[in-house]
Short mmCIF file of C-alpha atoms in Angstrom, two decimals:
data_model
loop_
_atom_site.label_atom_id
_atom_site.label_comp_id
_atom_site.label_asym_id
_atom_site.label_seq_id
_atom_site.Cartn_x
_atom_site.Cartn_y
_atom_site.Cartn_z
CA MET I 1 68.17 152.87 197.95
CA ASN I 2 70.25 149.77 196.54
CA LEU I 3 74.18 149.23 196.55
CA GLU I 4 74.40 150.79 193.14
CA GLN I 5 72.21 153.96 193.44
CA SER I 6 74.36 154.48 197.10
CA THR I 7 77.28 154.32 195.00
CA LYS I 8 76.40 156.91 192.48
CA SER I 9 75.10 159.32 194.88
CA SER I 10 78.29 159.13 196.27
CA GLY I 11 80.34 159.76 193.67
CA LEU I 12 82.06 155.86 193.92
CA SER I 13 81.64 153.30 191.28
CA LEU I 14 81.69 149.55 191.81
CA PRO I 15 84.62 147.56 189.43
CA ARG I 16 83.51 146.10 186.44
CA THR I 17 83.22 142.41 186.75
CA SER I 18 84.00 140.05 184.31
CA SER I 19 80.67 139.10 182.96
CA THR I 20 79.83 142.71 181.86
CA HIS I 21 83.30 143.46 180.49
CA ASN I 22 82.91 140.00 178.60
CA ARG I 23 79.44 141.32 177.45
CA LYS I 24 80.78 144.17 175.42
CA VAL I 25 83.69 142.75 174.52
CA TRP I 26 80.86 140.20 172.72
CA GLN I 27 78.74 143.05 171.68
CA ARG I 28 81.42 144.79 169.98
CA LEU I 29 82.61 141.66 167.92
CA VAL I 30 78.96 141.38 166.69
CA THR I 31 78.11 144.66 165.83
CA GLY I 32 81.84 144.38 163.80
CA ARG I 33 80.93 141.53 162.93
CA TYR I 34 81.62 142.12 159.37
CA VAL I 35 84.89 143.82 159.67
CA TYR I 36 86.05 140.93 161.26
CA MET I 37 85.11 138.51 158.61
CA LEU I 38 87.02 140.58 156.46
CA ILE I 39 90.27 140.25 158.65
CA LEU I 40 89.87 136.98 159.84
CA PRO I 41 91.70 135.06 156.60
CA GLY I 42 94.72 138.13 156.69
CA PHE I 43 94.66 136.66 160.48
CA ILE I 44 94.80 133.27 159.39
CA TYR I 45 97.50 133.19 156.85
CA PHE I 46 99.84 135.15 158.96
CA ALA I 47 98.90 132.54 162.11
CA ILE I 48 100.19 129.96 159.93
CA PHE I 49 102.91 131.37 157.36
CA LYS I 50 104.42 134.02 159.21
CA PHE I 51 104.08 133.42 163.31
CA LEU I 52 104.22 129.47 163.74
CA PRO I 53 107.00 128.80 161.25
CA MET I 54 108.66 130.91 163.80
CA TRP I 55 109.56 128.19 166.27
CA GLY I 56 111.99 127.10 163.33
CA VAL I 57 114.63 129.57 164.34
CA LEU I 58 115.64 126.92 166.55
CA ILE I 59 117.41 125.48 164.34
CA ALA I 60 119.97 127.65 163.63
CA PHE I 61 121.39 126.99 167.11
CA GLN I 62 121.16 123.48 165.92
CA ASN I 63 123.44 120.87 164.22
CA TYR I 64 119.67 119.81 163.02
CA ASN I 65 118.96 116.33 162.25
CA PRO I 66 115.41 116.05 160.09
CA PHE I 67 115.32 112.43 161.67
CA ALA I 68 115.73 113.33 165.11
CA GLY I 69 113.53 117.32 164.68
CA ILE I 70 113.99 120.06 166.71
CA SER I 71 113.77 118.35 169.54
CA GLY I 72 116.06 115.92 169.47
CA SER I 73 118.74 117.74 167.14
CA GLU I 74 122.65 118.18 169.51
CA TRP I 75 122.29 122.29 170.24
CA VAL I 76 125.88 124.11 169.17
CA GLY I 77 124.97 127.63 170.41
CA PHE I 78 126.12 130.46 167.56
CA GLU I 79 128.33 127.87 165.65
CA HIS I 80 126.70 128.21 162.50
CA PHE I 81 127.09 132.32 162.72
CA SER I 82 130.46 132.22 163.23
CA ASN I 83 131.17 129.95 160.43
CA LEU I 84 129.20 132.30 158.11
CA PHE I 85 131.35 135.69 159.51
CA LEU I 86 134.08 133.87 159.24
CA ASP I 87 133.76 132.97 155.94
CA LYS I 88 135.35 134.83 152.92
CA HIS I 89 132.47 134.45 150.74
CA PHE I 90 130.22 135.85 153.45
CA TYR I 91 131.74 139.75 152.42
CA ILE I 92 130.93 138.92 148.68
CA LEU I 93 127.44 137.88 149.69
CA LEU I 94 126.41 141.27 151.58
CA ARG I 95 127.91 143.41 149.01
CA ASN I 96 126.34 141.55 146.92
CA THR I 97 122.74 142.07 148.37
CA LEU I 98 123.42 145.29 149.81
CA LEU I 99 124.52 147.09 146.13
CA ILE I 100 121.70 145.27 144.48
CA ASN I 101 119.28 146.95 146.83
CA LEU I 102 120.76 150.12 147.42
CA MET I 103 120.03 150.33 142.95
CA SER I 104 117.43 149.27 143.36
CA LEU I 105 115.85 151.77 146.11
CA ILE I 106 118.16 154.79 143.85
CA PHE I 107 116.76 153.94 140.51
CA PHE I 108 113.77 152.28 141.34
CA PHE I 109 111.71 153.71 143.88
CA PRO I 110 111.27 156.81 142.96
CA LEU I 111 109.83 156.07 139.13
CA PRO I 112 106.31 154.54 141.05
CA ILE I 113 106.04 158.30 142.56
CA LEU I 114 106.54 160.27 139.72
CA LEU I 115 104.09 158.38 137.21
CA SER I 116 101.81 158.02 139.83
CA VAL I 117 101.67 161.87 139.60
CA MET I 118 102.13 162.40 136.35
CA LEU I 119 98.88 159.54 135.84
CA ASN I 120 97.37 161.83 137.90
CA GLU I 121 97.32 164.59 135.74
CA VAL I 122 95.81 162.87 133.03
CA ARG I 123 92.30 164.64 132.54
CA HIS I 124 90.61 161.92 130.23
CA GLU I 125 89.84 159.12 132.48
CA TRP I 126 89.24 156.85 129.80
CA PHE I 127 93.45 157.61 128.62
CA MET I 128 94.20 157.31 132.11
CA LYS I 129 92.79 153.51 132.89
CA LEU I 130 94.32 152.70 129.64
CA ASN I 131 97.82 153.17 130.81
CA GLN I 132 97.17 152.11 134.29
CA SER I 133 96.20 148.67 132.27
CA ILE I 134 98.86 148.91 130.13
CA VAL I 135 101.66 149.46 133.28
CA TYR I 136 100.35 147.05 135.29
CA MET I 137 100.13 144.52 133.19
CA PRO I 138 103.79 143.07 132.99
CA HIS I 139 103.57 143.17 137.33
CA PHE I 140 101.36 139.45 136.49
CA LEU I 141 104.18 137.98 134.29
CA SER I 142 106.32 135.50 136.28
CA TRP I 143 109.97 136.66 136.22
CA VAL I 144 110.47 132.99 133.94
CA VAL I 145 108.76 134.76 131.09
CA VAL I 146 110.93 138.14 131.99
CA ALA I 147 113.83 136.51 132.16
CA SER I 148 113.05 134.92 128.64
CA MET I 149 112.70 137.86 127.48
CA THR I 150 116.03 139.51 128.45
CA PHE I 151 117.41 136.45 126.64
CA PHE I 152 115.80 137.21 123.52
CA THR I 153 116.73 141.44 123.85
CA LEU I 154 120.20 140.95 125.43
CA SER I 155 122.13 137.55 123.86
CA VAL I 156 124.93 137.24 121.73
CA ASP I 157 122.88 134.98 119.57
CA VAL I 158 119.50 136.13 119.09
CA GLY I 159 119.65 139.27 121.02
CA PHE I 160 118.02 141.57 118.43
CA ILE I 161 119.99 144.55 120.48
CA ASN I 162 123.62 143.13 119.57
CA LYS I 163 121.52 141.99 115.79
CA LEU I 164 120.66 145.77 115.90
CA LEU I 165 124.79 146.08 116.39
CA ILE I 166 126.00 143.72 113.76
CA SER I 167 123.96 145.82 111.40
CA LEU I 168 125.25 148.81 111.64
CA GLY I 169 128.49 147.33 111.68
CA MET I 170 129.59 147.52 115.73
CA ASP I 171 131.13 144.49 117.18
CA SER I 172 128.14 142.73 119.85
CA ILE I 173 128.14 142.57 123.32
CA SER I 174 127.79 140.34 126.18
CA PHE I 175 125.08 141.79 128.39
CA LEU I 176 124.73 138.68 129.89
CA SER I 177 127.81 137.03 130.67
CA GLU I 178 129.57 140.70 132.00
CA PRO I 179 129.72 141.23 135.88
CA LYS I 180 129.58 145.25 135.30
CA PHE I 181 126.53 144.42 133.85
CA PHE I 182 124.61 141.88 135.73
CA TRP I 183 123.73 145.06 138.87
CA GLY I 184 121.85 147.36 135.78
CA ILE I 185 120.15 144.65 134.25
CA LEU I 186 118.50 143.36 137.15
CA THR I 187 117.39 147.21 138.26
CA LEU I 188 116.29 147.37 134.44
CA GLN I 189 114.01 144.65 135.37
CA ASN I 190 112.61 145.31 138.62
CA ILE I 191 111.27 149.18 136.97
CA TRP I 192 109.85 147.48 134.19
CA LYS I 193 108.27 144.83 135.79
CA GLU I 194 106.96 146.30 138.93
CA THR I 195 106.69 150.22 138.46
CA GLY I 196 103.36 150.18 137.17
CA TRP I 197 101.84 148.36 140.10
CA GLY I 198 104.04 150.11 142.60
CA THR I 199 101.72 153.70 141.64
CA ILE I 200 98.48 151.62 143.22
CA ILE I 201 98.97 153.27 146.87
CA PHE I 202 100.47 156.26 145.47
CA LEU I 203 97.73 157.40 143.49
CA ALA I 204 95.27 155.98 146.40
CA ALA I 205 97.35 158.34 148.46
CA VAL I 206 97.28 161.25 145.26
CA ALA I 207 92.89 160.89 145.34
CA GLY I 208 92.70 161.72 149.39
CA VAL I 209 93.96 165.46 148.69
CA ASP I 210 91.52 168.14 149.31
CA PRO I 211 90.33 169.12 145.68
CA GLN I 212 89.65 172.69 147.75
CA ARG I 213 93.36 173.13 148.06
CA TYR I 214 94.16 173.07 144.13
CA GLU I 215 90.94 175.30 143.57
CA ALA I 216 92.54 177.63 146.20
CA ALA I 217 96.31 177.60 144.31
CA VAL I 218 94.65 178.00 141.17
CA VAL I 219 93.08 181.11 142.16
CA ASP I 220 96.76 182.04 143.61
CA GLY I 221 97.81 181.97 139.98
CA ALA I 222 99.66 178.63 140.43
CA GLY I 223 100.39 176.53 137.45
CA ARG I 224 100.60 172.65 137.26
CA LEU I 225 103.97 171.93 138.45
CA ARG I 226 103.40 174.46 141.40
CA GLN I 227 100.67 172.28 142.56
CA ILE I 228 102.49 169.19 142.44
CA TRP I 229 105.63 170.57 144.06
CA ASN I 230 103.57 172.49 147.15
CA ILE I 231 100.46 170.06 146.98
CA THR I 232 100.74 167.05 145.70
CA LEU I 233 104.42 166.07 147.18
CA PRO I 234 103.48 166.88 150.33
CA ALA I 235 100.68 165.11 150.87
CA ILE I 236 101.34 161.75 150.33
CA ARG I 237 105.01 162.66 151.95
CA PRO I 238 103.76 160.58 154.82
CA THR I 239 103.04 157.27 152.12
CA ILE I 240 106.65 157.94 150.81
CA VAL I 241 107.82 158.02 154.29
CA ILE I 242 106.51 154.82 155.08
CA LEU I 243 106.99 152.75 152.35
CA LEU I 244 110.27 153.68 151.82
CA ILE I 245 110.48 152.44 155.95
CA LEU I 246 109.28 149.15 155.13
CA ARG I 247 111.46 149.40 152.22
CA LEU I 248 115.14 149.64 154.15
CA GLY I 249 113.53 146.17 155.99
CA HIS I 250 113.86 144.35 153.57
CA MET I 251 117.32 145.73 151.96
CA ALA I 252 118.80 142.21 152.86
CA ASP I 253 116.80 140.52 150.71
CA VAL I 254 117.01 140.23 146.72
CA GLY I 255 114.23 138.32 144.55
CA PHE I 256 115.36 135.22 144.60
CA GLU I 257 114.20 133.46 141.54
CA GLN I 258 114.97 136.58 139.64
CA VAL I 259 118.65 136.10 140.37
CA LEU I 260 118.69 132.70 140.08
CA LEU I 261 117.46 132.44 136.41
CA MET I 262 119.41 135.33 135.18
CA MET I 263 122.94 134.52 137.16
CA ASN I 264 125.19 132.28 135.21
CA PRO I 265 128.93 130.68 136.14
CA LEU I 266 130.67 134.06 134.51
CA VAL I 267 128.90 136.55 136.70
CA ASN I 268 128.83 134.64 139.94
CA ASP I 269 130.85 136.77 141.87
CA VAL I 270 128.28 139.46 141.59
CA ALA I 271 125.10 137.37 141.25
CA ASP I 272 125.49 135.62 144.75
CA VAL I 273 123.23 137.15 146.75
CA PHE I 274 122.10 135.74 150.50
CA ASP I 275 118.72 134.20 148.93
CA THR I 276 120.78 132.17 146.42
CA TYR I 277 123.61 131.33 149.02
CA VAL I 278 120.47 129.95 151.17
CA TYR I 279 119.09 127.67 148.06
CA TYR I 280 122.64 125.80 147.13
CA ARG I 281 123.48 125.19 150.95
CA GLY I 282 120.41 125.05 152.81
CA ILE I 283 118.37 122.62 149.93
CA GLN I 284 121.36 121.18 147.82
CA GLN I 285 123.80 120.79 150.21
CA GLY I 286 121.11 119.95 153.26
CA ASP I 287 122.80 122.47 155.42
CA ILE I 288 119.35 123.41 157.04
CA SER I 289 121.22 124.75 160.21
CA ILE I 290 123.43 126.77 158.11
CA GLY I 291 120.51 128.28 156.10
CA THR I 292 118.21 128.99 158.88
CA ALA I 293 121.23 131.37 160.25
CA VAL I 294 121.08 132.97 157.19
CA GLY I 295 117.31 133.72 157.13
CA MET I 296 117.48 134.63 161.15
CA PHE I 297 120.89 136.69 160.15
CA LYS I 298 118.93 138.67 157.02
CA GLY I 299 115.99 139.71 159.45
CA VAL I 300 117.83 140.98 162.43
CA VAL I 301 119.60 143.66 159.57
CA GLY I 302 116.65 144.34 158.55
CA LEU I 303 114.94 144.97 161.80
CA ILE I 304 117.46 147.37 162.70
CA LEU I 305 117.79 149.06 159.34
CA VAL I 306 113.74 150.07 160.05
CA VAL I 307 114.36 150.68 163.60
CA ILE I 308 117.21 153.21 162.22
CA ALA I 309 115.50 154.91 160.01
CA ASN I 310 112.32 155.13 161.58
CA TYR I 311 114.35 156.89 164.24
CA VAL I 312 115.94 159.37 161.59
CA VAL I 313 112.01 159.92 160.15
CA LYS I 314 110.82 160.89 163.87
CA LYS I 315 114.28 163.40 164.14
CA LEU I 316 113.24 164.91 160.78
CA GLY I 317 110.10 165.59 161.76
CA HIS I 318 107.98 163.27 160.14
CA GLU I 319 105.68 160.80 161.37
CA GLY I 320 106.76 157.60 162.01
CA ILE I 321 105.48 153.41 161.36
CA TYR I 322 105.58 153.52 165.04
#
């Protein structure tokens, strides 16, 4: 009887050697090689563009000199953060960023859910695909095109809405130069451009609902609205919760290109956000350290909001993201 047989008969087990473990790991890699090949491009992307640049957050604690590099620049600790928080313009940036995102969260976030449920109720497949193609198309337009369309719609000189108002004997309205309209215009642009694209994940979740549940509801006499309320929406609730938590993580982010194209000197007080501040201060004025400090602040705010939202969601009995 050898050692392996004696250990088996006595109920003991030998510790796995590193070679055995490595062999099993290699076997798993070979077995799932096609899956890992699919994952590899995404992993490389995140490694190059997400993880490696995190080394650059050290710039927020330095008076960064591009010629000296990170290792040769002067360390100043939290000086840039204190200057940022003590700047009276900081509260304007914070207000504009949070309120623009809050309006988007209230008026934009529910619309893809509603649209996906409506598309799922379409019984003719060709008609559903046609509608999907139509509502997806705006997503592929650049913000330059969207801003140009907004100008030709709302401007005082060439906007067809103001031309219609004038033809009706009414006064024209300066939509693009009135601060009170700016946040609403941004929200409407987001709704028009991204609502259709946002339905993709929700439609996938709706498609995963067991059809037998609808059949049982029909037997019980439930109508379409009752089926949507009692079956469809509860079934996609985990997806809604996860996307809501992830959306809260971007509350300090506003579409930079969209805001930059739509802002003008008359609406700067309501249009200036953290992203535009980084552009003007960090890039145009060359103050890279303060720009990095703002970016790090945004990341911390997003992390805090995600952790809080995930905690609240779990307390309410739902499944969070971790």
